[in-house]
């Protein structure tokens, strides 16, 4: 596998260098890299050939940001998310080297499936090879998922480079159109995250090596019962999300009630302390008056009569 340096790609303007740079940035934004103290490595594709791209601290965060805008890839959801995270990192950290930023970014955003609240996602796919200019621009390769499912209910990235993409339920409702069908196909998976598999999510898409297939639908030639099942799944998904929202509200209410209870207990404790202080103050005042009475007032009165 040929090795290239990301910084070297900055100075070159040929098609290979530009394509590899764009691919590398997308891989960084999706946590598809390994990182050490000195360097970061990732795999990028160009014309179906794999390249190992090396990233070092010779490249600054500002240089990365400038070239992202220069190469017009800032509209990519994961890249947009990446830029915002990097700028926030610069603001919050005095040591803003690229390696430290990338390690923190991956630690925060690359998590096992068990840590995600949403466990179910959706993926359009095609049972036959697809060809479109949009797929070519993304270097998207057709995968025979039906063949993979002959050996179980897991689909996976055969190349092990970019990972598999899936969308949330909210994004799914906006994706029923001919453009999506042409690019991804007219069949649909309902997928579940695997607890021990790591994923990256930018809010719109989730990316990982492997997913469990719960159900699949042929939306190009659907049967009436399949449509009914699909609608039921969507209703179930919306109901589940509403239940999660209600549960979160209940948890917040319980947290507030607990906080109020703790405040009441603290106020009661403070009141008792204040009462004790006041009682002790009265005792001290009484003792002072007694001392004054015994050693000053009474002797003074006795002197008047003697």
mmCIF file of N, CA and C in Angstrom, residues 54-154:
data_model
loop_
_atom_site.group_PDB
_atom_site.id
_atom_site.type_symbol
_atom_site.label_atom_id
_atom_site.label_comp_id
_atom_site.label_asym_id
_atom_site.label_seq_id
_atom_site.Cartn_x
_atom_site.Cartn_y
_atom_site.Cartn_z
ATOM 1 N N UNK A 54 -0.512 9.696 6.197
ATOM 2 C CA UNK A 54 0.128 10.025 7.462
ATOM 3 C C UNK A 54 -0.126 11.493 7.792
ATOM 4 N N UNK A 55 -0.606 11.740 9.001
ATOM 5 C CA UNK A 55 -0.865 13.107 9.461
ATOM 6 C C UNK A 55 0.024 13.370 10.674
ATOM 7 N N UNK A 56 0.712 14.506 10.697
ATOM 8 C CA UNK A 56 1.592 14.844 11.816
ATOM 9 C C UNK A 56 1.288 16.260 12.304
ATOM 10 N N UNK A 57 1.993 16.667 13.368
ATOM 11 C CA UNK A 57 1.817 18.015 13.910
ATOM 12 C C UNK A 57 2.445 19.094 13.042
ATOM 13 N N UNK A 58 3.053 18.685 11.935
ATOM 14 C CA UNK A 58 3.551 19.690 10.982
ATOM 15 C C UNK A 58 2.383 20.454 10.365
ATOM 16 N N UNK A 59 1.211 19.861 10.433
ATOM 17 C CA UNK A 59 -0.006 20.512 9.945
ATOM 18 C C UNK A 59 -0.732 21.112 11.143
ATOM 19 N N UNK A 60 -1.130 22.358 11.048
ATOM 20 C CA UNK A 60 -1.860 23.015 12.141
ATOM 21 C C UNK A 60 -3.363 22.883 11.931
ATOM 22 N N UNK A 61 -4.105 23.100 13.005
ATOM 23 C CA UNK A 61 -5.568 23.069 12.913
ATOM 24 C C UNK A 61 -6.075 24.152 11.963
ATOM 25 N N UNK A 62 -5.410 25.316 11.987
ATOM 26 C CA UNK A 62 -5.836 26.407 11.119
ATOM 27 C C UNK A 62 -5.621 26.053 9.652
ATOM 28 N N UNK A 63 -4.517 25.368 9.345
ATOM 29 C CA UNK A 63 -4.260 24.945 7.961
ATOM 30 C C UNK A 63 -5.322 23.958 7.491
ATOM 31 N N UNK A 64 -5.686 23.028 8.381
ATOM 32 C CA UNK A 64 -6.734 22.064 8.050
ATOM 33 C C UNK A 64 -8.026 22.790 7.714
ATOM 34 N N UNK A 65 -8.395 23.730 8.569
ATOM 35 C CA UNK A 65 -9.641 24.474 8.379
ATOM 36 C C UNK A 65 -9.626 25.248 7.066
ATOM 37 N N UNK A 66 -8.516 25.932 6.763
ATOM 38 C CA UNK A 66 -8.434 26.734 5.536
ATOM 39 C C UNK A 66 -8.597 25.871 4.297
ATOM 40 N N UNK A 67 -7.981 24.706 4.294
ATOM 41 C CA UNK A 67 -8.029 23.850 3.108
ATOM 42 C C UNK A 67 -9.363 23.118 2.980
ATOM 43 N N UNK A 68 -10.028 22.905 4.091
ATOM 44 C CA UNK A 68 -11.383 22.347 4.022
ATOM 45 C C UNK A 68 -12.295 23.284 3.250
ATOM 46 N N UNK A 69 -12.191 24.579 3.535
ATOM 47 C CA UNK A 69 -12.999 25.559 2.805
ATOM 48 C C UNK A 69 -12.488 25.741 1.383
ATOM 49 N N UNK A 70 -11.166 25.670 1.204
ATOM 50 C CA UNK A 70 -10.592 25.825 -0.126
ATOM 51 C C UNK A 70 -11.069 24.718 -1.069
ATOM 52 N N UNK A 71 -11.173 23.483 -0.537
ATOM 53 C CA UNK A 71 -11.590 22.349 -1.364
ATOM 54 C C UNK A 71 -13.107 22.107 -1.316
ATOM 55 N N UNK A 72 -13.829 23.029 -0.668
ATOM 56 C CA UNK A 72 -15.309 23.019 -0.663
ATOM 57 C C UNK A 72 -15.901 21.700 -0.164
ATOM 58 N N UNK A 73 -15.399 21.214 0.957
ATOM 59 C CA UNK A 73 -15.998 20.010 1.544
ATOM 60 C C UNK A 73 -16.602 20.318 2.921
ATOM 61 N N UNK A 74 -16.772 21.623 3.216
ATOM 62 C CA UNK A 74 -17.289 22.038 4.511
ATOM 63 C C UNK A 74 -18.787 21.798 4.665
ATOM 64 N N UNK A 75 -19.487 21.467 3.561
ATOM 65 C CA UNK A 75 -20.925 21.185 3.650
ATOM 66 C C UNK A 75 -21.210 19.735 4.028
ATOM 67 N N UNK A 76 -20.202 18.888 3.956
ATOM 68 C CA UNK A 76 -20.359 17.493 4.380
ATOM 69 C C UNK A 76 -20.704 17.478 5.874
ATOM 70 N N UNK A 77 -21.809 16.817 6.285
ATOM 71 C CA UNK A 77 -22.230 16.872 7.699
ATOM 72 C C UNK A 77 -21.130 16.546 8.708
ATOM 73 N N UNK A 78 -20.406 15.465 8.470
ATOM 74 C CA UNK A 78 -19.371 15.085 9.436
ATOM 75 C C UNK A 78 -18.216 16.087 9.431
ATOM 76 N N UNK A 79 -17.884 16.652 8.263
ATOM 77 C CA UNK A 79 -16.797 17.633 8.175
ATOM 78 C C UNK A 79 -17.204 18.929 8.868
ATOM 79 N N UNK A 80 -18.445 19.339 8.677
ATOM 80 C CA UNK A 80 -18.951 20.530 9.364
ATOM 81 C C UNK A 80 -18.891 20.329 10.881
ATOM 82 N N UNK A 81 -19.272 19.163 11.341
ATOM 83 C CA UNK A 81 -19.209 18.819 12.764
ATOM 84 C C UNK A 81 -17.751 18.860 13.247
ATOM 85 N N UNK A 82 -16.851 18.351 12.416
ATOM 86 C CA UNK A 82 -15.419 18.293 12.727
ATOM 87 C C UNK A 82 -14.838 19.697 12.877
ATOM 88 N N UNK A 83 -15.162 20.590 11.948
ATOM 89 C CA UNK A 83 -14.655 21.967 11.993
ATOM 90 C C UNK A 83 -15.078 22.647 13.291
ATOM 91 N N UNK A 84 -16.359 22.518 13.642
ATOM 92 C CA UNK A 84 -16.863 23.149 14.858
ATOM 93 C C UNK A 84 -16.147 22.610 16.096
ATOM 94 N N UNK A 85 -15.910 21.296 16.112
ATOM 95 C CA UNK A 85 -15.220 20.679 17.247
ATOM 96 C C UNK A 85 -13.770 21.167 17.334
ATOM 97 N N UNK A 86 -13.101 21.304 16.201
ATOM 98 C CA UNK A 86 -11.710 21.760 16.195
ATOM 99 C C UNK A 86 -11.598 23.216 16.649
ATOM 100 N N UNK A 87 -12.504 24.071 16.207
ATOM 101 C CA UNK A 87 -12.480 25.470 16.622
ATOM 102 C C UNK A 87 -12.743 25.596 18.122
ATOM 103 N N UNK A 88 -13.649 24.790 18.631
ATOM 104 C CA UNK A 88 -13.923 24.786 20.069
ATOM 105 C C UNK A 88 -12.699 24.308 20.840
ATOM 106 N N UNK A 89 -11.999 23.334 20.288
ATOM 107 C CA UNK A 89 -10.790 22.818 20.927
ATOM 108 C C UNK A 89 -9.730 23.919 21.024
ATOM 109 N N UNK A 90 -9.568 24.707 19.975
ATOM 110 C CA UNK A 90 -8.593 25.805 19.982
ATOM 111 C C UNK A 90 -8.926 26.810 21.079
ATOM 112 N N UNK A 91 -10.203 27.108 21.234
ATOM 113 C CA UNK A 91 -10.635 28.085 22.243
ATOM 114 C C UNK A 91 -10.385 27.568 23.652
ATOM 115 N N UNK A 92 -10.645 26.277 23.870
ATOM 116 C CA UNK A 92 -10.603 25.725 25.225
ATOM 117 C C UNK A 92 -9.236 25.221 25.658
ATOM 118 N N UNK A 93 -8.288 25.053 24.722
ATOM 119 C CA UNK A 93 -7.005 24.437 25.059
ATOM 120 C C UNK A 93 -5.835 25.284 24.598
ATOM 121 N N UNK A 94 -4.875 25.468 25.501
ATOM 122 C CA UNK A 94 -3.667 26.212 25.144
ATOM 123 C C UNK A 94 -2.758 25.342 24.267
ATOM 124 N N UNK A 95 -2.741 24.019 24.555
ATOM 125 C CA UNK A 95 -1.949 23.093 23.735
ATOM 126 C C UNK A 95 -2.841 22.580 22.603
ATOM 127 N N UNK A 96 -2.910 23.349 21.529
ATOM 128 C CA UNK A 96 -3.845 23.006 20.445
ATOM 129 C C UNK A 96 -3.135 22.400 19.246
ATOM 130 N N UNK A 97 -2.297 21.399 19.497
ATOM 131 C CA UNK A 97 -1.674 20.682 18.383
ATOM 132 C C UNK A 97 -2.708 19.776 17.727
ATOM 133 N N UNK A 98 -2.469 19.420 16.484
ATOM 134 C CA UNK A 98 -3.412 18.588 15.747
ATOM 135 C C UNK A 98 -3.567 17.213 16.391
ATOM 136 N N UNK A 99 -2.464 16.619 16.851
ATOM 137 C CA UNK A 99 -2.533 15.282 17.446
ATOM 138 C C UNK A 99 -3.377 15.286 18.722
ATOM 139 N N UNK A 100 -3.164 16.281 19.581
ATOM 140 C CA UNK A 100 -3.943 16.353 20.820
ATOM 141 C C UNK A 100 -5.420 16.586 20.519
ATOM 142 N N UNK A 101 -5.689 17.400 19.494
ATOM 143 C CA UNK A 101 -7.084 17.666 19.111
ATOM 144 C C UNK A 101 -7.757 16.408 18.566
ATOM 145 N N UNK A 102 -7.041 15.666 17.708
ATOM 146 C CA UNK A 102 -7.622 14.460 17.110
ATOM 147 C C UNK A 102 -7.892 13.387 18.164
ATOM 148 N N UNK A 103 -6.967 13.222 19.107
ATOM 149 C CA UNK A 103 -7.165 12.213 20.153
ATOM 150 C C UNK A 103 -8.381 12.551 21.011
ATOM 151 N N UNK A 104 -8.517 13.814 21.379
ATOM 152 C CA UNK A 104 -9.668 14.227 22.191
ATOM 153 C C UNK A 104 -10.963 14.075 21.398
ATOM 154 N N UNK A 105 -10.919 14.421 20.119
ATOM 155 C CA UNK A 105 -12.097 14.319 19.255
ATOM 156 C C UNK A 105 -12.573 12.870 19.156
ATOM 157 N N UNK A 106 -11.636 11.948 18.959
ATOM 158 C CA UNK A 106 -12.008 10.537 18.829
ATOM 159 C C UNK A 106 -12.506 9.969 20.159
ATOM 160 N N UNK A 107 -11.866 10.333 21.260
ATOM 161 C CA UNK A 107 -12.297 9.846 22.569
ATOM 162 C C UNK A 107 -13.726 10.275 22.891
ATOM 163 N N UNK A 108 -14.095 11.443 22.412
ATOM 164 C CA UNK A 108 -15.429 11.978 22.697
ATOM 165 C C UNK A 108 -16.498 11.445 21.756
ATOM 166 N N UNK A 109 -16.130 11.198 20.489
ATOM 167 C CA UNK A 109 -17.145 10.927 19.467
ATOM 168 C C UNK A 109 -17.173 9.504 18.918
ATOM 169 N N UNK A 110 -16.224 8.666 19.284
ATOM 170 C CA UNK A 110 -16.184 7.293 18.779
ATOM 171 C C UNK A 110 -16.500 6.360 19.935
ATOM 172 N N UNK A 111 -17.757 5.899 20.001
ATOM 173 C CA UNK A 111 -18.225 5.190 21.181
ATOM 174 C C UNK A 111 -18.868 3.852 20.823
ATOM 175 N N UNK A 112 -18.856 2.895 21.748
ATOM 176 C CA UNK A 112 -19.539 1.620 21.505
ATOM 177 C C UNK A 112 -21.053 1.812 21.451
ATOM 178 N N UNK A 113 -21.712 0.904 20.746
ATOM 179 C CA UNK A 113 -23.153 1.019 20.548
ATOM 180 C C UNK A 113 -23.951 1.110 21.834
ATOM 181 N N UNK A 114 -23.480 0.464 22.912
ATOM 182 C CA UNK A 114 -24.229 0.453 24.173
ATOM 183 C C UNK A 114 -24.330 1.838 24.813
ATOM 184 N N UNK A 115 -23.496 2.794 24.374
ATOM 185 C CA UNK A 115 -23.519 4.124 24.964
ATOM 186 C C UNK A 115 -24.449 5.088 24.233
ATOM 187 N N UNK A 116 -25.038 4.655 23.124
ATOM 188 C CA UNK A 116 -25.957 5.507 22.372
ATOM 189 C C UNK A 116 -27.388 5.291 22.853
ATOM 190 N N UNK A 117 -28.127 6.393 22.997
ATOM 191 C CA UNK A 117 -29.530 6.286 23.407
ATOM 192 C C UNK A 117 -30.374 5.669 22.292
ATOM 193 N N UNK A 118 -30.152 6.130 21.058
ATOM 194 C CA UNK A 118 -30.867 5.561 19.914
ATOM 195 C C UNK A 118 -30.153 4.298 19.455
ATOM 196 N N UNK A 119 -30.840 3.181 19.507
ATOM 197 C CA UNK A 119 -30.231 1.905 19.116
ATOM 198 C C UNK A 119 -30.597 1.504 17.683
ATOM 199 N N UNK A 120 -31.652 2.110 17.131
ATOM 200 C CA UNK A 120 -32.143 1.691 15.819
ATOM 201 C C UNK A 120 -31.900 2.779 14.772
ATOM 202 N N UNK A 121 -31.414 2.345 13.607
ATOM 203 C CA UNK A 121 -31.146 3.253 12.499
ATOM 204 C C UNK A 121 -31.616 2.608 11.201
ATOM 205 N N UNK A 122 -31.551 3.373 10.101
ATOM 206 C CA UNK A 122 -32.134 2.935 8.844
ATOM 207 C C UNK A 122 -31.140 3.131 7.708
ATOM 208 N N UNK A 123 -31.195 2.211 6.745
ATOM 209 C CA UNK A 123 -30.251 2.272 5.629
ATOM 210 C C UNK A 123 -30.924 1.829 4.341
ATOM 211 N N UNK A 124 -30.908 2.705 3.325
ATOM 212 C CA UNK A 124 -31.352 2.320 1.988
ATOM 213 C C UNK A 124 -30.246 1.515 1.314
ATOM 214 N N UNK A 125 -30.638 0.534 0.534
ATOM 215 C CA UNK A 125 -29.644 -0.260 -0.180
ATOM 216 C C UNK A 125 -30.262 -0.818 -1.460
ATOM 217 N N UNK A 126 -29.407 -1.346 -2.319
ATOM 218 C CA UNK A 126 -29.868 -1.922 -3.581
ATOM 219 C C UNK A 126 -29.441 -3.381 -3.664
ATOM 220 N N UNK A 127 -30.294 -4.184 -4.230
ATOM 221 C CA UNK A 127 -29.980 -5.608 -4.394
ATOM 222 C C UNK A 127 -29.120 -5.852 -5.635
ATOM 223 N N UNK A 128 -29.009 -4.838 -6.463
ATOM 224 C CA UNK A 128 -28.184 -4.955 -7.681
ATOM 225 C C UNK A 128 -27.225 -3.771 -7.736
ATOM 226 N N UNK A 129 -26.088 -3.909 -8.446
ATOM 227 C CA UNK A 129 -25.103 -2.827 -8.524
ATOM 228 C C UNK A 129 -25.708 -1.524 -9.031
ATOM 229 N N UNK A 130 -25.259 -0.405 -8.447
ATOM 230 C CA UNK A 130 -25.737 0.919 -8.820
ATOM 231 C C UNK A 130 -24.619 1.722 -9.464
ATOM 232 N N UNK A 131 -25.012 2.646 -10.320
ATOM 233 C CA UNK A 131 -24.041 3.531 -10.953
ATOM 234 C C UNK A 131 -24.658 4.922 -11.031
ATOM 235 N N UNK A 132 -24.017 5.890 -10.386
ATOM 236 C CA UNK A 132 -24.487 7.270 -10.456
ATOM 237 C C UNK A 132 -23.305 8.200 -10.219
ATOM 238 N N UNK A 133 -23.417 9.418 -10.727
ATOM 239 C CA UNK A 133 -22.332 10.394 -10.557
ATOM 240 C C UNK A 133 -22.132 10.743 -9.096
ATOM 241 N N UNK A 134 -23.232 10.772 -8.335
ATOM 242 C CA UNK A 134 -23.131 11.084 -6.909
ATOM 243 C C UNK A 134 -22.358 10.000 -6.166
ATOM 244 N N UNK A 135 -22.625 8.743 -6.502
ATOM 245 C CA UNK A 135 -21.890 7.635 -5.883
ATOM 246 C C UNK A 135 -20.414 7.701 -6.260
ATOM 247 N N UNK A 136 -20.134 8.060 -7.503
ATOM 248 C CA UNK A 136 -18.745 8.172 -7.943
ATOM 249 C C UNK A 136 -18.010 9.261 -7.172
ATOM 250 N N UNK A 137 -18.702 10.378 -6.924
ATOM 251 C CA UNK A 137 -18.063 11.486 -6.201
ATOM 252 C C UNK A 137 -17.751 11.107 -4.759
ATOM 253 N N UNK A 138 -18.517 10.165 -4.202
ATOM 254 C CA UNK A 138 -18.293 9.712 -2.832
ATOM 255 C C UNK A 138 -17.418 8.456 -2.768
ATOM 256 N N UNK A 139 -16.997 7.948 -3.911
ATOM 257 C CA UNK A 139 -16.254 6.686 -3.960
ATOM 258 C C UNK A 139 -17.054 5.546 -3.324
ATOM 259 N N UNK A 140 -18.373 5.619 -3.479
ATOM 260 C CA UNK A 140 -19.242 4.604 -2.879
ATOM 261 C C UNK A 140 -19.206 3.316 -3.695
ATOM 262 N N UNK A 141 -18.962 2.213 -3.023
ATOM 263 C CA UNK A 141 -18.893 0.910 -3.675
ATOM 264 C C UNK A 141 -20.131 0.082 -3.308
ATOM 265 N N UNK A 142 -20.672 -0.583 -4.309
ATOM 266 C CA UNK A 142 -21.842 -1.429 -4.060
ATOM 267 C C UNK A 142 -21.433 -2.667 -3.263
ATOM 268 N N UNK A 143 -22.236 -2.993 -2.271
ATOM 269 C CA UNK A 143 -21.997 -4.180 -1.444
ATOM 270 C C UNK A 143 -23.208 -5.103 -1.571
ATOM 271 N N UNK A 144 -22.962 -6.355 -1.762
ATOM 272 C CA UNK A 144 -24.033 -7.350 -1.872
ATOM 273 C C UNK A 144 -24.455 -7.764 -0.461
ATOM 274 N N UNK A 145 -25.345 -6.975 0.130
ATOM 275 C CA UNK A 145 -25.784 -7.246 1.500
ATOM 276 C C UNK A 145 -26.596 -8.539 1.591
ATOM 277 N N UNK A 146 -27.347 -8.829 0.544
ATOM 278 C CA UNK A 146 -28.149 -10.049 0.556
ATOM 279 C C UNK A 146 -27.248 -11.279 0.702
ATOM 280 N N UNK A 147 -26.103 -11.251 0.076
ATOM 281 C CA UNK A 147 -25.156 -12.354 0.190
ATOM 282 C C UNK A 147 -24.580 -12.418 1.604
ATOM 283 N N UNK A 148 -24.280 -11.254 2.181
ATOM 284 C CA UNK A 148 -23.771 -11.229 3.556
ATOM 285 C C UNK A 148 -24.787 -11.837 4.522
ATOM 286 N N UNK A 149 -26.066 -11.571 4.272
ATOM 287 C CA UNK A 149 -27.115 -12.036 5.180
ATOM 288 C C UNK A 149 -27.385 -13.535 5.051
ATOM 289 N N UNK A 150 -26.797 -14.159 4.055
ATOM 290 C CA UNK A 150 -26.937 -15.615 3.958
ATOM 291 C C UNK A 150 -26.238 -16.328 5.118
ATOM 292 N N UNK A 151 -25.281 -15.636 5.752
ATOM 293 C CA UNK A 151 -24.513 -16.230 6.847
ATOM 294 C C UNK A 151 -24.905 -15.688 8.219
ATOM 295 N N UNK A 152 -26.021 -14.965 8.284
ATOM 296 C CA UNK A 152 -26.456 -14.426 9.573
ATOM 297 C C UNK A 152 -27.219 -13.138 9.378
ATOM 298 N N UNK A 153 -27.289 -12.334 10.427
ATOM 299 C CA UNK A 153 -28.060 -11.088 10.349
ATOM 300 C C UNK A 153 -27.171 -9.850 10.538
ATOM 301 N N UNK A 154 -25.886 -9.975 10.190
ATOM 302 C CA UNK A 154 -24.943 -8.868 10.326
ATOM 303 C C UNK A 154 -24.495 -8.405 8.943
#
